[in-house]
Amino acid sequence: MPPKEPDLFLSLLANDTVTKEMAMLVLYGTEDRPDHSVAMFMSRIRSKTEPHSVKIETINRTGYRLVDRLVWTKTLKLDAVEH
């Protein structure tokens, strides 16, 4: 994964929902970017994670969420990112 993709994936693990604004902060350090760039990053992450049964849902007009987030957090032994 390119450098920013793991950061965005970790934010999906750490939060129930990652808004588009949150994703832009993770990716660029600002909310002042086009929305489609977040969608492109999510598409790339999905293409790499879906073969491993990791599903990312789009929440219309809000953002994204990792399906079974807590299960994946425990599976990946990332208890520190649980809230």
PDB file of N, CA and C in Angstrom:
ATOM      1  N   MET A   1       0.843  -1.184   0.000  1.00  0.00           N
ATOM      2  CA  MET A   1       0.000   0.000   0.000  1.00  0.00           C
ATOM      3  C   MET A   1       0.887   1.246   0.000  1.00  0.00           C
ATOM      4  N   PRO A   2       0.503   2.258  -0.767  1.00  0.00           N
ATOM      5  CA  PRO A   2       1.201   3.548  -0.682  1.00  0.00           C
ATOM      6  C   PRO A   2       1.093   4.124   0.729  1.00  0.00           C
ATOM      7  N   PRO A   3       1.978   5.033   1.106  1.00  0.00           N
ATOM      8  CA  PRO A   3       2.092   5.489   2.498  1.00  0.00           C
ATOM      9  C   PRO A   3       0.796   5.933   3.185  1.00  0.00           C
ATOM     10  N   LYS A   4      -0.089   6.599   2.515  1.00  0.00           N
ATOM     11  CA  LYS A   4      -1.287   7.115   3.179  1.00  0.00           C
ATOM     12  C   LYS A   4      -2.398   6.075   3.334  1.00  0.00           C
ATOM     13  N   GLU A   5      -2.388   5.032   2.523  1.00  0.00           N
ATOM     14  CA  GLU A   5      -3.439   4.019   2.597  1.00  0.00           C
ATOM     15  C   GLU A   5      -3.463   3.294   3.943  1.00  0.00           C
ATOM     16  N   PRO A   6      -2.320   2.882   4.502  1.00  0.00           N
ATOM     17  CA  PRO A   6      -2.371   2.241   5.825  1.00  0.00           C
ATOM     18  C   PRO A   6      -2.932   3.176   6.895  1.00  0.00           C
ATOM     19  N   ASP A   7      -2.607   4.458   6.816  1.00  0.00           N
ATOM     20  CA  ASP A   7      -3.139   5.426   7.782  1.00  0.00           C
ATOM     21  C   ASP A   7      -4.658   5.493   7.700  1.00  0.00           C
ATOM     22  N   LEU A   8      -5.175   5.506   6.484  1.00  0.00           N
ATOM     23  CA  LEU A   8      -6.620   5.566   6.297  1.00  0.00           C
ATOM     24  C   LEU A   8      -7.272   4.266   6.772  1.00  0.00           C
ATOM     25  N   PHE A   9      -6.656   3.131   6.489  1.00  0.00           N
ATOM     26  CA  PHE A   9      -7.193   1.856   6.951  1.00  0.00           C
ATOM     27  C   PHE A   9      -7.189   1.794   8.478  1.00  0.00           C
ATOM     28  N   LEU A  10      -6.124   2.268   9.124  1.00  0.00           N
ATOM     29  CA  LEU A  10      -6.076   2.289  10.589  1.00  0.00           C
ATOM     30  C   LEU A  10      -7.156   3.194  11.171  1.00  0.00           C
ATOM     31  N   SER A  11      -7.480   4.282  10.479  1.00  0.00           N
ATOM     32  CA  SER A  11      -8.567   5.148  10.976  1.00  0.00           C
ATOM     33  C   SER A  11      -9.913   4.430  10.877  1.00  0.00           C
ATOM     34  N   LEU A  12     -10.080   3.558   9.870  1.00  0.00           N
ATOM     35  CA  LEU A  12     -11.296   2.746   9.783  1.00  0.00           C
ATOM     36  C   LEU A  12     -11.369   1.752  10.937  1.00  0.00           C
ATOM     37  N   LEU A  13     -10.232   1.216  11.332  1.00  0.00           N
ATOM     38  CA  LEU A  13     -10.194   0.288  12.467  1.00  0.00           C
ATOM     39  C   LEU A  13     -10.466   1.010  13.789  1.00  0.00           C
ATOM     40  N   ALA A  14     -10.029   2.247  13.887  1.00  0.00           N
ATOM     41  CA  ALA A  14     -10.102   2.982  15.152  1.00  0.00           C
ATOM     42  C   ALA A  14     -11.444   3.677  15.384  1.00  0.00           C
ATOM     43  N   ASN A  15     -12.233   3.871  14.341  1.00  0.00           N
ATOM     44  CA  ASN A  15     -13.470   4.647  14.451  1.00  0.00           C
ATOM     45  C   ASN A  15     -14.654   3.881  13.885  1.00  0.00           C
ATOM     46  N   ASP A  16     -15.827   4.074  14.514  1.00  0.00           N
ATOM     47  CA  ASP A  16     -17.045   3.451  13.981  1.00  0.00           C
ATOM     48  C   ASP A  16     -17.319   3.921  12.563  1.00  0.00           C
ATOM     49  N   THR A  17     -17.158   5.210  12.338  1.00  0.00           N
ATOM     50  CA  THR A  17     -17.371   5.815  11.028  1.00  0.00           C
ATOM     51  C   THR A  17     -16.235   6.785  10.753  1.00  0.00           C
ATOM     52  N   VAL A  18     -15.731   6.771   9.537  1.00  0.00           N
ATOM     53  CA  VAL A  18     -14.742   7.754   9.113  1.00  0.00           C
ATOM     54  C   VAL A  18     -15.434   8.655   8.107  1.00  0.00           C
ATOM     55  N   THR A  19     -15.645   9.903   8.508  1.00  0.00           N
ATOM     56  CA  THR A  19     -16.290  10.851   7.599  1.00  0.00           C
ATOM     57  C   THR A  19     -15.308  11.220   6.490  1.00  0.00           C
ATOM     58  N   LYS A  20     -15.839  11.802   5.432  1.00  0.00           N
ATOM     59  CA  LYS A  20     -14.975  12.246   4.341  1.00  0.00           C
ATOM     60  C   LYS A  20     -13.998  13.309   4.840  1.00  0.00           C
ATOM     61  N   GLU A  21     -14.459  14.151   5.751  1.00  0.00           N
ATOM     62  CA  GLU A  21     -13.592  15.190   6.306  1.00  0.00           C
ATOM     63  C   GLU A  21     -12.456  14.577   7.128  1.00  0.00           C
ATOM     64  N   MET A  22     -12.790  13.548   7.929  1.00  0.00           N
ATOM     65  CA  MET A  22     -11.756  12.850   8.702  1.00  0.00           C
ATOM     66  C   MET A  22     -10.739  12.209   7.762  1.00  0.00           C
ATOM     67  N   ALA A  23     -11.227  11.583   6.709  1.00  0.00           N
ATOM     68  CA  ALA A  23     -10.341  10.930   5.749  1.00  0.00           C
ATOM     69  C   ALA A  23      -9.409  11.941   5.093  1.00  0.00           C
ATOM     70  N   MET A  24      -9.926  13.116   4.748  1.00  0.00           N
ATOM     71  CA  MET A  24      -9.084  14.146   4.138  1.00  0.00           C
ATOM     72  C   MET A  24      -8.009  14.634   5.106  1.00  0.00           C
ATOM     73  N   LEU A  25      -8.359  14.722   6.391  1.00  0.00           N
ATOM     74  CA  LEU A  25      -7.353  15.102   7.388  1.00  0.00           C
ATOM     75  C   LEU A  25      -6.255  14.046   7.488  1.00  0.00           C
ATOM     76  N   VAL A  26      -6.641  12.781   7.463  1.00  0.00           N
ATOM     77  CA  VAL A  26      -5.658  11.689   7.519  1.00  0.00           C
ATOM     78  C   VAL A  26      -4.765  11.719   6.281  1.00  0.00           C
ATOM     79  N   LEU A  27      -5.368  11.896   5.121  1.00  0.00           N
ATOM     80  CA  LEU A  27      -4.624  11.825   3.864  1.00  0.00           C
ATOM     81  C   LEU A  27      -3.785  13.061   3.573  1.00  0.00           C
ATOM     82  N   TYR A  28      -4.349  14.244   3.865  1.00  0.00           N
ATOM     83  CA  TYR A  28      -3.715  15.489   3.422  1.00  0.00           C
ATOM     84  C   TYR A  28      -3.411  16.489   4.533  1.00  0.00           C
ATOM     85  N   GLY A  29      -3.924  16.229   5.728  1.00  0.00           N
ATOM     86  CA  GLY A  29      -3.726  17.186   6.815  1.00  0.00           C
ATOM     87  C   GLY A  29      -4.640  18.392   6.725  1.00  0.00           C
ATOM     88  N   THR A  30      -5.602  18.354   5.812  1.00  0.00           N
ATOM     89  CA  THR A  30      -6.561  19.443   5.629  1.00  0.00           C
ATOM     90  C   THR A  30      -7.860  18.875   5.062  1.00  0.00           C
ATOM     91  N   GLU A  31      -8.949  19.594   5.275  1.00  0.00           N
ATOM     92  CA  GLU A  31     -10.242  19.184   4.696  1.00  0.00           C
ATOM     93  C   GLU A  31     -10.456  19.841   3.342  1.00  0.00           C
ATOM     94  N   ASP A  32      -9.481  20.590   2.891  1.00  0.00           N
ATOM     95  CA  ASP A  32      -9.615  21.423   1.702  1.00  0.00           C
ATOM     96  C   ASP A  32      -9.130  20.702   0.446  1.00  0.00           C
ATOM     97  N   ARG A  33      -9.750  19.561   0.137  1.00  0.00           N
ATOM     98  CA  ARG A  33      -9.428  18.772  -1.050  1.00  0.00           C
ATOM     99  C   ARG A  33     -10.721  18.269  -1.682  1.00  0.00           C
ATOM    100  N   PRO A  34     -10.677  17.898  -2.949  1.00  0.00           N
ATOM    101  CA  PRO A  34     -11.886  17.368  -3.593  1.00  0.00           C
ATOM    102  C   PRO A  34     -12.319  16.030  -2.982  1.00  0.00           C
ATOM    103  N   ASP A  35     -13.634  15.851  -2.820  1.00  0.00           N
ATOM    104  CA  ASP A  35     -14.180  14.612  -2.257  1.00  0.00           C
ATOM    105  C   ASP A  35     -13.781  13.374  -3.046  1.00  0.00           C
ATOM    106  N   HIS A  36     -13.663  13.513  -4.365  1.00  0.00           N
ATOM    107  CA  HIS A  36     -13.388  12.331  -5.183  1.00  0.00           C
ATOM    108  C   HIS A  36     -12.032  11.701  -4.869  1.00  0.00           C
ATOM    109  N   SER A  37     -11.104  12.471  -4.308  1.00  0.00           N
ATOM    110  CA  SER A  37      -9.796  11.893  -3.990  1.00  0.00           C
ATOM    111  C   SER A  37      -9.921  10.868  -2.861  1.00  0.00           C
ATOM    112  N   VAL A  38     -10.816  11.107  -1.911  1.00  0.00           N
ATOM    113  CA  VAL A  38     -11.058  10.141  -0.834  1.00  0.00           C
ATOM    114  C   VAL A  38     -11.671   8.879  -1.424  1.00  0.00           C
ATOM    115  N   ALA A  39     -12.610   9.035  -2.317  1.00  0.00           N
ATOM    116  CA  ALA A  39     -13.245   7.877  -2.965  1.00  0.00           C
ATOM    117  C   ALA A  39     -12.214   7.042  -3.725  1.00  0.00           C
ATOM    118  N   MET A  40     -11.256   7.697  -4.359  1.00  0.00           N
ATOM    119  CA  MET A  40     -10.215   6.968  -5.089  1.00  0.00           C
ATOM    120  C   MET A  40      -9.338   6.167  -4.123  1.00  0.00           C
ATOM    121  N   PHE A  41      -8.970   6.764  -2.987  1.00  0.00           N
ATOM    122  CA  PHE A  41      -8.189   6.040  -1.988  1.00  0.00           C
ATOM    123  C   PHE A  41      -8.977   4.847  -1.451  1.00  0.00           C
ATOM    124  N   MET A  42     -10.256   5.056  -1.154  1.00  0.00           N
ATOM    125  CA  MET A  42     -11.084   3.967  -0.636  1.00  0.00           C
ATOM    126  C   MET A  42     -11.211   2.844  -1.658  1.00  0.00           C
ATOM    127  N   SER A  43     -11.339   3.190  -2.910  1.00  0.00           N
ATOM    128  CA  SER A  43     -11.430   2.184  -3.964  1.00  0.00           C
ATOM    129  C   SER A  43     -10.164   1.335  -4.003  1.00  0.00           C
ATOM    130  N   ARG A  44      -9.009   1.981  -3.877  1.00  0.00           N
ATOM    131  CA  ARG A  44      -7.737   1.247  -3.879  1.00  0.00           C
ATOM    132  C   ARG A  44      -7.618   0.337  -2.663  1.00  0.00           C
ATOM    133  N   ILE A  45      -8.041   0.851  -1.497  1.00  0.00           N
ATOM    134  CA  ILE A  45      -7.983   0.042  -0.277  1.00  0.00           C
ATOM    135  C   ILE A  45      -8.917  -1.157  -0.402  1.00  0.00           C
ATOM    136  N   ARG A  46     -10.126  -0.916  -0.907  1.00  0.00           N
ATOM    137  CA  ARG A  46     -11.079  -2.016  -1.098  1.00  0.00           C
ATOM    138  C   ARG A  46     -10.520  -3.092  -2.015  1.00  0.00           C
ATOM    139  N   SER A  47      -9.882  -2.678  -3.098  1.00  0.00           N
ATOM    140  CA  SER A  47      -9.361  -3.666  -4.050  1.00  0.00           C
ATOM    141  C   SER A  47      -8.290  -4.546  -3.408  1.00  0.00           C
ATOM    142  N   LYS A  48      -7.616  -4.029  -2.397  1.00  0.00           N
ATOM    143  CA  LYS A  48      -6.577  -4.798  -1.712  1.00  0.00           C
ATOM    144  C   LYS A  48      -7.105  -5.603  -0.529  1.00  0.00           C
ATOM    145  N   THR A  49      -8.205  -5.162   0.072  1.00  0.00           N
ATOM    146  CA  THR A  49      -8.701  -5.836   1.277  1.00  0.00           C
ATOM    147  C   THR A  49      -9.841  -6.819   1.007  1.00  0.00           C
ATOM    148  N   GLU A  50     -10.660  -6.573   0.006  1.00  0.00           N
ATOM    149  CA  GLU A  50     -11.807  -7.446  -0.253  1.00  0.00           C
ATOM    150  C   GLU A  50     -11.425  -8.894  -0.546  1.00  0.00           C
ATOM    151  N   PRO A  51     -10.301  -9.176  -1.213  1.00  0.00           N
ATOM    152  CA  PRO A  51      -9.920 -10.577  -1.386  1.00  0.00           C
ATOM    153  C   PRO A  51      -9.664 -11.303  -0.054  1.00  0.00           C
ATOM    154  N   HIS A  52      -9.486 -10.529   1.007  1.00  0.00           N
ATOM    155  CA  HIS A  52      -9.262 -11.088   2.340  1.00  0.00           C
ATOM    156  C   HIS A  52     -10.519 -11.002   3.212  1.00  0.00           C
ATOM    157  N   SER A  53     -11.666 -10.823   2.571  1.00  0.00           N
ATOM    158  CA  SER A  53     -12.977 -10.733   3.235  1.00  0.00           C
ATOM    159  C   SER A  53     -13.123  -9.526   4.149  1.00  0.00           C
ATOM    160  N   VAL A  54     -12.364  -8.481   3.881  1.00  0.00           N
ATOM    161  CA  VAL A  54     -12.500  -7.223   4.626  1.00  0.00           C
ATOM    162  C   VAL A  54     -13.414  -6.327   3.804  1.00  0.00           C
ATOM    163  N   LYS A  55     -14.560  -5.951   4.390  1.00  0.00           N
ATOM    164  CA  LYS A  55     -15.552  -5.166   3.659  1.00  0.00           C
ATOM    165  C   LYS A  55     -15.638  -3.757   4.229  1.00  0.00           C
ATOM    166  N   ILE A  56     -15.570  -2.782   3.345  1.00  0.00           N
ATOM    167  CA  ILE A  56     -15.715  -1.369   3.713  1.00  0.00           C
ATOM    168  C   ILE A  56     -17.004  -0.874   3.072  1.00  0.00           C
ATOM    169  N   GLU A  57     -17.901  -0.352   3.897  1.00  0.00           N
ATOM    170  CA  GLU A  57     -19.179   0.176   3.401  1.00  0.00           C
ATOM    171  C   GLU A  57     -19.096   1.679   3.222  1.00  0.00           C
ATOM    172  N   THR A  58     -19.776   2.159   2.199  1.00  0.00           N
ATOM    173  CA  THR A  58     -19.942   3.599   2.012  1.00  0.00           C
ATOM    174  C   THR A  58     -21.233   3.994   2.705  1.00  0.00           C
ATOM    175  N   ILE A  59     -21.157   5.017   3.531  1.00  0.00           N
ATOM    176  CA  ILE A  59     -22.345   5.570   4.183  1.00  0.00           C
ATOM    177  C   ILE A  59     -22.696   6.833   3.420  1.00  0.00           C
ATOM    178  N   ASN A  60     -23.815   6.782   2.736  1.00  0.00           N
ATOM    179  CA  ASN A  60     -24.213   7.850   1.820  1.00  0.00           C
ATOM    180  C   ASN A  60     -24.127   9.237   2.467  1.00  0.00           C
ATOM    181  N   ARG A  61     -23.401  10.126   1.813  1.00  0.00           N
ATOM    182  CA  ARG A  61     -23.242  11.531   2.221  1.00  0.00           C
ATOM    183  C   ARG A  61     -22.550  11.717   3.561  1.00  0.00           C
ATOM    184  N   THR A  62     -21.937  10.651   4.083  1.00  0.00           N
ATOM    185  CA  THR A  62     -21.293  10.738   5.387  1.00  0.00           C
ATOM    186  C   THR A  62     -19.837  10.322   5.317  1.00  0.00           C
ATOM    187  N   GLY A  63     -19.597   9.088   4.900  1.00  0.00           N
ATOM    188  CA  GLY A  63     -18.231   8.582   4.900  1.00  0.00           C
ATOM    189  C   GLY A  63     -18.192   7.086   4.706  1.00  0.00           C
ATOM    190  N   TYR A  64     -17.386   6.423   5.534  1.00  0.00           N
ATOM    191  CA  TYR A  64     -17.138   4.997   5.354  1.00  0.00           C
ATOM    192  C   TYR A  64     -17.077   4.305   6.706  1.00  0.00           C
ATOM    193  N   ARG A  65     -17.319   2.979   6.681  1.00  0.00           N
ATOM    194  CA  ARG A  65     -17.152   2.190   7.895  1.00  0.00           C
ATOM    195  C   ARG A  65     -16.655   0.809   7.517  1.00  0.00           C
ATOM    196  N   LEU A  66     -15.872   0.253   8.422  1.00  0.00           N
ATOM    197  CA  LEU A  66     -15.346  -1.088   8.253  1.00  0.00           C
ATOM    198  C   LEU A  66     -16.347  -2.059   8.853  1.00  0.00           C
ATOM    199  N   VAL A  67     -16.868  -2.975   8.050  1.00  0.00           N
ATOM    200  CA  VAL A  67     -17.813  -3.975   8.527  1.00  0.00           C
ATOM    201  C   VAL A  67     -17.060  -4.918   9.476  1.00  0.00           C
ATOM    202  N   ASP A  68     -17.688  -5.227  10.612  1.00  0.00           N
ATOM    203  CA  ASP A  68     -17.076  -6.089  11.633  1.00  0.00           C
ATOM    204  C   ASP A  68     -15.754  -5.513  12.143  1.00  0.00           C
ATOM    205  N   ARG A  69     -15.739  -4.213  12.358  1.00  0.00           N
ATOM    206  CA  ARG A  69     -14.534  -3.499  12.784  1.00  0.00           C
ATOM    207  C   ARG A  69     -13.906  -4.102  14.038  1.00  0.00           C
ATOM    208  N   LEU A  70     -14.714  -4.380  15.047  1.00  0.00           N
ATOM    209  CA  LEU A  70     -14.157  -4.898  16.299  1.00  0.00           C
ATOM    210  C   LEU A  70     -13.561  -6.296  16.125  1.00  0.00           C
ATOM    211  N   VAL A  71     -14.178  -7.093  15.265  1.00  0.00           N
ATOM    212  CA  VAL A  71     -13.643  -8.428  14.982  1.00  0.00           C
ATOM    213  C   VAL A  71     -12.269  -8.298  14.322  1.00  0.00           C
ATOM    214  N   TRP A  72     -12.158  -7.393  13.333  1.00  0.00           N
ATOM    215  CA  TRP A  72     -10.879  -7.204  12.654  1.00  0.00           C
ATOM    216  C   TRP A  72      -9.834  -6.619  13.588  1.00  0.00           C
ATOM    217  N   THR A  73     -10.245  -5.741  14.475  1.00  0.00           N
ATOM    218  CA  THR A  73      -9.305  -5.158  15.428  1.00  0.00           C
ATOM    219  C   THR A  73      -8.705  -6.255  16.298  1.00  0.00           C
ATOM    220  N   LYS A  74      -9.557  -7.152  16.790  1.00  0.00           N
ATOM    221  CA  LYS A  74      -9.065  -8.263  17.622  1.00  0.00           C
ATOM    222  C   LYS A  74      -8.251  -9.261  16.804  1.00  0.00           C
ATOM    223  N   THR A  75      -8.693  -9.562  15.591  1.00  0.00           N
ATOM    224  CA  THR A  75      -7.988 -10.502  14.729  1.00  0.00           C
ATOM    225  C   THR A  75      -6.575 -10.000  14.419  1.00  0.00           C
ATOM    226  N   LEU A  76      -6.471  -8.707  14.164  1.00  0.00           N
ATOM    227  CA  LEU A  76      -5.173  -8.118  13.835  1.00  0.00           C
ATOM    228  C   LEU A  76      -4.387  -7.739  15.088  1.00  0.00           C
ATOM    229  N   LYS A  77      -4.979  -8.038  16.271  1.00  0.00           N
ATOM    230  CA  LYS A  77      -4.351  -7.742  17.552  1.00  0.00           C
ATOM    231  C   LYS A  77      -4.006  -6.263  17.693  1.00  0.00           C
ATOM    232  N   LEU A  78      -4.975  -5.431  17.336  1.00  0.00           N
ATOM    233  CA  LEU A  78      -4.811  -3.993  17.436  1.00  0.00           C
ATOM    234  C   LEU A  78      -5.693  -3.435  18.546  1.00  0.00           C
ATOM    235  N   ASP A  79      -5.674  -4.081  19.704  1.00  0.00           N
ATOM    236  CA  ASP A  79      -6.527  -3.667  20.817  1.00  0.00           C
ATOM    237  C   ASP A  79      -6.327  -2.208  21.204  1.00  0.00           C
ATOM    238  N   ALA A  80      -5.180  -1.658  20.920  1.00  0.00           N
ATOM    239  CA  ALA A  80      -4.908  -0.263  21.291  1.00  0.00           C
ATOM    240  C   ALA A  80      -5.762   0.722  20.515  1.00  0.00           C
ATOM    241  N   VAL A  81      -6.278   0.336  19.331  1.00  0.00           N
ATOM    242  CA  VAL A  81      -7.100   1.267  18.562  1.00  0.00           C
ATOM    243  C   VAL A  81      -8.579   1.153  18.891  1.00  0.00           C
ATOM    244  N   GLU A  82      -8.952   0.183  19.738  1.00  0.00           N
ATOM    245  CA  GLU A  82     -10.367   0.049  20.125  1.00  0.00           C
ATOM    246  C   GLU A  82     -10.777   1.215  21.004  1.00  0.00           C
ATOM    247  N   HIS A  83     -12.036   1.611  20.855  1.00  0.00           N
ATOM    248  CA  HIS A  83     -12.594   2.668  21.707  1.00  0.00           C
ATOM    249  C   HIS A  83     -13.700   2.072  22.526  1.00  0.00           C
TER     250      HIS A  83
END
